[in-house]
Coordinates of N, CA and C in Angstrom, one line a residue:
M1 N 0.8 -1.2 0.0 CA 0.0 0.0 0.0 C 0.9 1.2 0.0
T2 N 0.6 2.1 -0.9 CA 1.3 3.4 -1.0 C 1.1 4.3 0.2
Q3 N 2.0 4.8 0.9 CA 2.0 5.7 2.0 C 2.7 7.1 1.8
T4 N 2.2 8.1 2.1 CA 2.8 9.5 1.9 C 3.3 9.9 3.3
Y5 N 4.5 10.4 3.3 CA 5.2 10.8 4.5 C 5.8 12.2 4.3
A6 N 5.9 13.0 5.4 CA 6.7 14.2 5.5 C 8.0 13.8 6.2
L7 N 9.2 14.3 5.7 CA 10.5 14.3 6.4 C 10.7 15.7 7.0
L8 N 11.1 15.7 8.2 CA 11.5 17.0 8.9 C 12.9 16.8 9.4
L9 N 13.8 17.7 8.9 CA 15.3 17.7 9.2 C 15.5 18.7 10.3
R10 N 16.2 18.4 11.3 CA 16.5 19.4 12.4 C 17.9 20.1 12.1
G11 N 17.9 21.4 12.3 CA 19.2 22.2 12.4 C 20.0 22.2 11.2
I12 N 19.5 22.3 10.0 CA 20.3 22.3 8.8 C 20.4 23.7 8.1
N13 N 21.3 24.0 7.3 CA 21.3 25.3 6.6 C 21.0 26.5 7.5
V14 N 21.8 26.5 8.6 CA 21.7 27.6 9.7 C 23.0 28.3 9.6
S15 N 22.9 29.6 9.1 CA 24.1 30.4 9.0 C 25.2 29.8 8.2
G16 N 24.9 29.0 7.2 CA 25.9 28.5 6.3 C 26.5 27.1 6.8
H17 N 26.0 26.7 8.0 CA 26.5 25.5 8.5 C 25.5 24.2 8.3
R18 N 26.1 23.0 8.2 CA 25.4 21.9 8.1 C 24.5 22.0 6.9
K19 N 25.2 22.2 5.8 CA 24.5 22.5 4.5 C 23.9 21.2 3.8
V20 N 22.7 21.2 3.7 CA 21.9 20.3 3.0 C 21.1 20.8 1.9
P21 N 21.8 20.9 0.7 CA 21.0 21.5 -0.5 C 19.7 20.6 -0.8
M22 N 18.6 21.2 -1.1 CA 17.5 20.4 -1.3 C 17.5 19.5 -2.6
P23 N 18.1 20.0 -3.7 CA 18.2 19.0 -4.8 C 19.0 17.7 -4.4
Q24 N 20.0 17.9 -3.6 CA 20.7 16.7 -3.2 C 20.0 16.0 -2.2
L25 N 19.2 16.6 -1.2 CA 18.3 15.7 -0.4 C 17.3 14.9 -1.2
R26 N 16.7 15.5 -2.2 CA 15.7 14.9 -3.1 C 16.5 13.6 -3.7
S27 N 17.7 13.9 -4.1 CA 18.4 12.7 -4.8 C 18.6 11.4 -3.8
V28 N 19.0 11.9 -2.5 CA 19.2 10.8 -1.5 C 17.9 10.0 -1.2
L29 N 16.8 10.7 -1.2 CA 15.5 10.0 -1.0 C 15.1 9.1 -2.2
E30 N 15.4 9.5 -3.3 CA 15.2 8.8 -4.5 C 16.0 7.6 -4.7
E31 N 17.3 7.8 -4.2 CA 18.2 6.6 -4.3 C 17.6 5.5 -3.3
L32 N 17.0 5.9 -2.2 CA 16.5 5.0 -1.2 C 15.2 4.2 -1.7
G33 N 14.7 4.6 -3.0 CA 13.7 4.1 -3.6 C 12.3 4.8 -3.4
H34 N 12.3 5.9 -2.8 CA 11.2 6.7 -2.5 C 10.7 7.4 -3.8
R35 N 9.5 7.7 -3.9 CA 8.9 8.3 -5.2 C 8.3 9.7 -4.9
D36 N 8.0 10.4 -5.9 CA 7.2 11.7 -5.8 C 7.8 12.6 -4.8
V37 N 9.2 12.6 -4.8 CA 9.8 13.4 -3.8 C 9.8 14.8 -4.1
R38 N 9.4 15.7 -3.2 CA 9.3 17.1 -3.3 C 10.0 17.7 -1.9
T39 N 10.5 18.9 -2.1 CA 11.0 19.6 -0.9 C 10.3 21.0 -0.8
Y40 N 10.3 21.5 0.4 CA 9.5 22.7 0.6 C 10.6 23.7 1.5
L41 N 10.9 24.8 0.8 CA 11.7 25.7 1.4 C 13.2 25.1 1.6
Q42 N 14.1 25.8 2.4 CA 15.4 25.5 2.6 C 15.8 24.9 3.9
S43 N 14.7 24.9 4.7 CA 14.9 24.4 6.2 C 14.8 23.0 6.4
G44 N 14.6 22.2 5.4 CA 14.6 20.7 5.6 C 13.2 20.1 5.7
N45 N 12.4 20.3 4.8 CA 11.1 19.6 4.7 C 11.0 18.9 3.3
A46 N 10.6 17.7 3.4 CA 10.4 16.9 2.2 C 9.1 16.1 2.2
V47 N 8.5 15.9 1.1 CA 7.3 14.8 1.2 C 7.8 13.7 0.0
F48 N 7.3 12.5 0.4 CA 7.6 11.5 -0.5 C 6.6 10.3 -0.3
T49 N 6.5 9.5 -1.2 CA 5.7 8.3 -1.2 C 6.4 7.0 -1.2
T50 N 6.0 5.9 -0.6 CA 6.7 4.7 -0.7 C 5.7 3.5 -0.6
D51 N 6.0 2.5 -1.2 CA 5.2 1.3 -1.1 C 5.8 0.2 0.0
R52 N 6.8 0.7 0.7 CA 7.4 -0.3 1.7 C 6.6 -0.3 2.8
A53 N 6.6 -1.4 3.6 CA 5.9 -1.7 4.8 C 6.7 -1.2 6.0
A54 N 7.8 -0.5 5.9 CA 8.6 -0.1 7.0 C 8.0 0.9 7.8
T55 N 8.2 0.9 9.1 CA 7.6 1.8 10.0 C 8.2 3.2 9.9
A56 N 7.6 4.2 10.4 CA 8.2 5.5 10.4 C 9.5 5.6 11.0
D57 N 9.8 4.8 12.2 CA 11.0 4.9 12.9 C 12.0 4.3 12.1
A58 N 11.7 3.1 11.3 CA 12.6 2.5 10.5 C 13.1 3.3 9.3
L59 N 12.1 4.0 8.7 CA 12.3 5.0 7.7 C 13.2 6.2 8.0
T60 N 13.0 6.5 9.4 CA 13.8 7.7 9.9 C 15.3 7.2 10.0
T61 N 15.6 6.1 10.6 CA 16.9 5.6 10.8 C 17.6 5.4 9.5
E62 N 16.8 4.9 8.5 CA 17.4 4.7 7.1 C 17.9 6.0 6.5
I63 N 16.9 7.0 6.6 CA 17.2 8.3 6.0 C 18.4 9.0 6.7
E64 N 18.4 9.0 8.0 CA 19.5 9.6 8.7 C 20.9 8.9 8.3
D65 N 20.9 7.6 8.1 CA 22.1 6.9 7.7 C 22.5 7.4 6.3
A66 N 21.6 7.5 5.5 CA 21.8 7.8 3.9 C 22.4 9.3 4.0
I67 N 21.6 10.1 4.7 CA 22.2 11.6 4.8 C 23.6 11.6 5.4
E68 N 23.9 10.9 6.4 CA 25.3 10.9 6.9 C 26.2 10.4 5.9
G69 N 25.9 9.4 5.1 CA 26.7 8.7 4.1 C 26.9 9.8 3.0
H70 N 26.0 10.6 2.6 CA 26.0 11.5 1.5 C 26.8 12.8 1.9
F71 N 26.4 13.3 3.0 CA 26.9 14.7 3.4 C 28.2 14.6 4.3
G72 N 28.3 13.5 5.1 CA 29.4 13.4 6.0 C 29.1 13.8 7.4
F73 N 27.8 14.2 7.8 CA 27.5 14.5 9.1 C 26.1 14.0 9.3
R74 N 25.7 13.7 10.5 CA 24.4 13.1 10.9 C 23.5 14.2 11.2
V75 N 22.2 14.1 10.7 CA 21.1 15.1 11.0 C 19.9 14.3 11.5
D76 N 19.5 14.9 12.6 CA 18.3 14.3 13.4 C 17.0 14.6 12.4
C77 N 16.3 13.7 12.1 CA 15.1 13.7 11.4 C 13.9 13.1 12.0
L78 N 12.7 13.5 11.6 CA 11.4 13.0 12.0 C 10.6 12.5 10.7
V79 N 9.9 11.5 10.7 CA 9.0 11.1 9.6 C 7.8 10.9 10.2
R80 N 6.8 11.6 9.5 CA 5.4 11.6 9.9 C 4.5 11.5 8.9
D81 N 3.5 10.7 9.0 CA 2.5 10.5 7.9 C 1.4 11.6 7.7
A82 N 0.6 11.4 6.7 CA -0.3 12.5 6.4 C -1.3 12.6 7.4
D83 N -1.9 11.5 7.9 CA -2.9 11.6 8.9 C -2.5 12.3 10.2
Y84 N -1.2 12.0 10.6 CA -0.7 12.6 11.8 C -0.6 14.2 11.6
L85 N 0.1 14.5 10.6 CA 0.1 15.9 10.1 C -1.2 16.6 10.3
A86 N -2.1 16.1 9.6 CA -3.5 16.7 9.7 C -4.0 16.8 11.0
A87 N -3.9 15.7 11.8 CA -4.4 15.8 13.2 C -3.7 16.9 14.0
V88 N -2.4 17.1 13.8 CA -1.7 18.2 14.5 C -2.3 19.6 14.2
A89 N -2.7 19.8 13.0 CA -3.3 21.1 12.6 C -4.7 21.1 13.0
E90 N -5.5 20.1 12.9 CA -6.9 20.1 13.3 C -7.0 20.2 14.9
N91 N -6.1 19.7 15.7 CA -6.2 19.7 17.1 C -5.5 21.0 17.7
C92 N -5.1 21.9 16.9 CA -4.4 23.0 17.6 C -5.4 23.8 18.5
P93 N -4.9 24.1 19.7 CA -5.8 24.7 20.7 C -5.9 26.3 20.5
F94 N -5.1 26.8 19.7 CA -4.9 28.2 19.5 C -5.7 28.6 18.1
P95 N -6.1 29.9 18.0 CA -7.0 30.2 16.8 C -6.1 30.5 15.7
A96 N -5.6 29.4 15.1 CA -4.6 29.5 14.0 C -5.0 30.4 12.9
A97 N -6.4 30.3 12.4 CA -6.9 31.2 11.3 C -6.7 32.6 11.6
E98 N -6.7 33.0 12.9 CA -6.7 34.3 13.2 C -5.3 35.0 13.4
L99 N -4.3 34.1 13.3 CA -2.9 34.5 13.6 C -2.0 34.5 12.4
E100 N -0.9 35.3 12.5 CA 0.1 35.2 11.3 C 0.9 33.9 11.6
G101 N 1.5 33.4 10.5 CA 2.2 32.2 10.5 C 3.4 32.3 11.6
K102 N 4.0 33.4 11.6 CA 5.0 33.5 12.6 C 4.6 33.6 14.0
Q103 N 3.4 33.7 14.2 CA 2.9 33.8 15.7 C 2.5 32.5 16.3
L104 N 2.6 31.4 15.5 CA 2.2 30.2 16.0 C 3.1 29.1 15.4
H105 N 3.6 28.2 16.2 CA 4.6 27.4 15.9 C 4.3 25.9 16.5
A106 N 4.7 24.9 15.7 CA 4.6 23.5 16.2 C 5.9 23.0 16.4
F107 N 6.2 22.5 17.6 CA 7.5 21.7 17.8 C 7.2 20.3 17.8
Y108 N 7.7 19.8 16.8 CA 7.4 18.2 16.7 C 8.5 17.4 17.5
F109 N 8.0 16.5 18.2 CA 8.8 15.5 19.1 C 9.0 14.2 18.5
S110 N 10.1 13.6 18.8 CA 10.4 12.3 18.3 C 9.5 11.3 19.1
G111 N 9.1 11.5 20.3 CA 8.3 10.7 21.0 C 7.3 11.4 22.0
P112 N 6.6 10.7 22.7 CA 5.6 11.4 23.7 C 6.4 12.2 24.7
A113 N 5.8 13.4 25.1 CA 6.4 14.3 26.0 C 5.5 14.3 27.2
D114 N 6.0 13.8 28.3 CA 5.3 13.8 29.6 C 5.1 15.3 30.0
P115 N 3.9 15.6 30.4 CA 3.7 17.1 30.9 C 4.6 17.4 32.1
G116 N 5.0 16.4 32.7 CA 5.9 16.7 33.9 C 7.2 17.4 33.5
R117 N 7.6 17.1 32.3 CA 8.7 17.7 31.7 C 8.7 19.3 31.9
F118 N 7.4 19.9 31.8 CA 7.2 21.2 31.7 C 6.6 21.8 32.9
A119 N 6.5 21.0 34.0 CA 5.7 21.5 35.1 C 6.4 22.6 35.8
A120 N 7.6 22.8 35.6 CA 8.3 23.9 36.4 C 8.3 25.2 35.6
I121 N 7.8 25.1 34.4 CA 7.5 26.4 33.5 C 6.3 27.0 33.9
E122 N 6.2 28.2 34.6 CA 5.0 28.9 34.9 C 4.7 29.8 33.6
Q123 N 3.6 29.4 33.0 CA 3.1 30.1 31.8 C 2.7 31.5 32.1
E124 N 2.2 31.8 33.2 CA 1.8 33.2 33.5 C 3.0 34.1 33.5
A125 N 4.2 33.7 33.9 CA 5.5 34.6 33.9 C 5.8 35.0 32.5
F126 N 5.3 34.3 31.3 CA 5.6 34.5 30.0 C 4.4 35.0 29.2
A127 N 3.3 35.4 29.8 CA 2.2 35.9 29.1 C 2.6 37.1 28.4
P128 N 2.0 37.4 27.2 CA 0.9 36.6 26.5 C 1.4 35.4 25.9
E129 N 2.6 35.2 25.8 CA 3.0 33.9 25.2 C 2.5 32.6 26.0
A130 N 2.2 31.5 25.2 CA 1.6 30.4 25.8 C 1.9 29.2 25.1
F131 N 1.7 28.0 25.8 CA 2.1 26.8 25.0 C 1.0 25.7 25.4
A132 N 0.9 24.7 24.6 CA 0.0 23.6 24.9 C 0.5 22.3 24.3
L133 N 0.4 21.1 25.0 CA 0.9 19.9 24.5 C -0.1 19.1 23.7
G134 N 0.4 18.3 22.7 CA -0.6 17.5 21.9 C 0.2 16.1 21.8
D135 N -0.2 15.5 20.7 CA 0.4 14.1 20.4 C 1.8 14.4 19.7
R136 N 2.8 14.1 20.5 CA 4.2 14.3 20.1 C 4.4 15.7 19.5
V137 N 3.7 16.8 20.0 CA 3.9 18.1 19.5 C 3.6 19.0 20.5
L138 N 4.3 20.1 20.5 CA 4.0 21.2 21.4 C 3.7 22.5 20.5
Y139 N 2.5 23.1 20.9 CA 2.0 24.3 20.2 C 2.5 25.5 20.9
L140 N 3.1 26.5 20.3 CA 3.6 27.6 21.0 C 3.1 28.9 20.3
Y141 N 2.4 29.7 21.0 CA 1.9 31.0 20.6 C 2.9 32.1 21.1
V142 N 3.4 32.8 20.1 CA 4.4 33.8 20.3 C 4.0 35.1 19.6
P143 N 3.2 36.0 20.1 CA 2.7 37.2 19.3 C 3.7 37.9 18.7
E144 N 5.0 38.0 19.3 CA 6.0 38.9 18.7 C 6.9 38.0 17.9
G145 N 6.7 36.8 17.6 CA 7.5 35.8 16.9 C 8.5 35.1 17.7
L146 N 9.0 34.0 17.1 CA 9.9 33.1 17.8 C 11.2 33.6 18.3
G147 N 11.8 34.6 17.4 CA 13.1 35.1 17.7 C 13.2 36.0 19.1
R148 N 12.1 36.4 19.4 CA 12.1 37.2 20.8 C 11.4 36.5 22.0
S149 N 11.3 35.2 21.8 CA 10.4 34.5 22.7 C 11.4 33.8 23.8
K150 N 11.1 34.3 25.0 CA 11.7 33.8 26.2 C 11.0 32.4 26.5
L151 N 9.9 32.2 26.2 CA 9.2 31.0 26.5 C 9.7 29.8 25.8
A152 N 10.0 30.2 24.3 CA 10.6 29.1 23.5 C 11.9 28.7 24.1
D153 N 12.7 29.6 24.6 CA 14.0 29.2 25.2 C 13.8 28.4 26.4
A154 N 13.0 28.7 27.2 CA 12.6 27.9 28.4 C 12.1 26.4 28.1
L155 N 11.4 26.4 27.1 CA 10.7 25.1 26.7 C 11.8 24.1 26.0
T156 N 12.9 24.6 25.5 CA 13.7 23.9 24.7 C 15.1 23.8 25.3
R157 N 15.2 24.1 26.6 CA 16.4 23.8 27.4 C 16.7 22.3 27.3
P158 N 18.1 21.9 27.3 CA 18.4 20.6 27.2 C 17.9 19.6 28.3
A159 N 17.8 20.3 29.5 CA 17.2 19.4 30.6 C 15.7 19.2 30.5
V160 N 15.1 20.1 29.7 CA 13.7 19.9 29.6 C 13.3 18.9 28.4
V161 N 14.0 18.9 27.3 CA 13.7 18.0 26.2 C 14.8 16.8 26.1
K162 N 15.4 16.6 27.2 CA 16.4 15.5 27.2 C 15.8 14.2 26.6
G163 N 16.5 13.6 25.7 CA 16.1 12.3 25.2 C 15.1 12.4 24.0
L164 N 14.8 13.7 23.6 CA 13.8 13.8 22.5 C 14.6 14.6 21.4
V165 N 14.2 14.3 20.1 CA 14.5 15.1 19.0 C 13.4 16.0 18.8
V166 N 13.8 17.3 18.7 CA 12.7 18.4 18.5 C 13.1 19.3 17.5
T167 N 12.1 19.6 16.6 CA 12.3 20.5 15.5 C 11.0 21.3 15.4
A168 N 11.1 22.6 15.1 CA 10.0 23.5 15.1 C 9.7 23.9 13.6
R169 N 8.4 24.1 13.4 CA 7.9 24.7 12.1 C 6.9 25.8 12.4
N170 N 7.0 27.0 11.7 CA 6.0 27.9 11.8 C 4.6 27.4 11.1
W171 N 3.6 28.1 11.5 CA 2.2 27.5 11.1 C 2.1 27.5 9.6
N172 N 2.7 28.5 8.9 CA 2.6 28.4 7.4 C 3.1 27.1 6.9
T173 N 4.2 26.7 7.4 CA 4.9 25.3 7.1 C 4.0 24.2 7.6
V174 N 3.5 24.2 8.7 CA 2.6 23.1 9.2 C 1.5 23.0 8.2
V175 N 0.9 24.0 7.9 CA -0.3 24.0 6.9 C 0.1 23.5 5.5
K176 N 1.3 23.9 5.0 CA 1.7 23.5 3.7 C 2.1 21.9 3.7
L177 N 2.6 21.4 4.6 CA 2.9 20.1 4.8 C 1.7 19.2 4.7
V178 N 0.7 19.7 5.4 CA -0.6 19.0 5.4 C -1.1 19.0 4.0
E179 N -1.1 20.1 3.4 CA -1.6 20.1 2.0 C -0.9 19.2 1.1
M180 N 0.4 19.3 1.1 CA 1.2 18.5 0.3 C 1.1 16.9 0.5
T181 N 1.0 16.5 1.7 CA 0.9 15.0 2.0 C -0.6 14.5 1.8
K182 N -1.5 15.5 2.0 CA -3.0 15.1 1.8 C -3.2 15.0 0.3
A183 N -2.6 15.8 -0.5 CA -2.8 15.7 -2.0 C -2.3 14.5 -2.5
D184 N -1.1 14.1 -2.0 CA -0.5 12.8 -2.5 C -1.2 11.8 -2.1
S185 N -1.8 11.7 -0.8 CA -2.6 10.5 -0.2 C -3.8 10.4 -1.1
A186 N -4.4 11.5 -1.4 CA -5.8 11.5 -2.2 C -5.5 11.0 -3.6
R187 N -4.5 11.2 -4.2 CA -4.2 10.9 -5.5 C -3.8 9.5 -5.7
G188 N -2.9 8.9 -4.8 CA -2.5 7.6 -4.7 C -1.7 7.2 -6.0
T189 N -1.2 8.3 -6.7 CA -0.4 8.1 -7.8 C 0.7 9.1 -7.9
A190 N 1.6 9.1 -8.9 CA 2.7 9.9 -8.8 C 2.3 11.5 -8.7
G191 N 2.9 12.2 -8.0 CA 2.7 13.6 -7.9 C 3.4 14.4 -8.9
P192 N 3.3 15.7 -8.8 CA 4.1 16.6 -9.6 C 5.6 16.4 -9.4
G193 N 6.4 17.0 -10.3 CA 7.8 17.0 -10.2 C 8.4 17.6 -9.1
P194 N 9.8 17.6 -8.9 CA 10.3 18.2 -7.6 C 10.1 19.7 -7.6
W195 N 9.7 20.2 -6.4 CA 9.5 21.6 -6.3 C 10.1 22.1 -5.0
N196 N 10.9 23.1 -5.0 CA 11.6 23.5 -3.9 C 11.0 24.9 -3.7
G197 N 10.3 25.1 -2.7 CA 9.6 26.4 -2.4 C 10.4 27.6 -2.4
P198 N 9.8 28.8 -2.2 CA 10.6 30.1 -2.2 C 11.5 30.1 -1.0
A199 N 12.7 30.7 -1.1 CA 13.5 31.0 0.1 C 12.8 31.9 1.0
G200 N 13.3 31.8 2.4 CA 12.8 32.9 3.3 C 12.3 32.2 4.5
E201 N 12.2 30.9 4.5 CA 11.7 30.2 5.8 C 12.8 30.4 6.8
P202 N 12.6 30.7 8.1 CA 13.5 30.7 9.0 C 14.1 29.2 9.3
P203 N 15.4 29.1 9.6 CA 15.9 27.7 9.9 C 15.1 27.0 10.9
N204 N 15.0 25.7 10.7 CA 14.2 25.0 11.7 C 15.0 24.7 12.9
G205 N 14.3 24.1 14.1 CA 15.0 24.0 15.3 C 14.3 24.9 16.3
P206 N 15.0 25.1 17.5 CA 14.4 25.9 18.5 C 14.2 27.4 18.2
S207 N 15.0 27.9 17.4 CA 15.0 29.3 17.1 C 14.9 29.6 15.6
P208 N 13.9 29.1 14.9 CA 13.7 29.3 13.5 C 13.6 30.8 13.1

């Protein structure tokens, strides 16, 4: 059965470091046998389809190994299917339609995040900024943008997210990945050719 996934890379193409050109990333995925590979922006977002029965975790490890083999350094990755990405968008507790993309972010986690990790963070001290937990995701509302957010810094301290891979996307990217994976899933056939969206997306990671 054909399955559509999004691949999220963490911490690449930041200030000229850990460069992963999107055309080369597409080639890496195609060499692994994945089809309909497309990338979005420069911050490490790709969509692909596969007929393989491998789990998302198995695909993640395989892709991380292939990236390391091609570029010479390892990159933390997350692989998420279309249904999961749609659920993240649908279950957002903040009024996404009323906000600018830069004001709302999804921090995707590699695994479940116990609320106890964040128990010491008093949201009131960071108001009007706010966060909420979902299924392997943290929603962060930052009215002035992520670059000025003290709450984002508190939420992504190493002691808080220890043992988790965490990568953030603004809401524009969250919505675009839903659209891209949903379109491929609905089609069930080959999608359009490679597309690398316009530049300008902040780098992914705790401070995109």
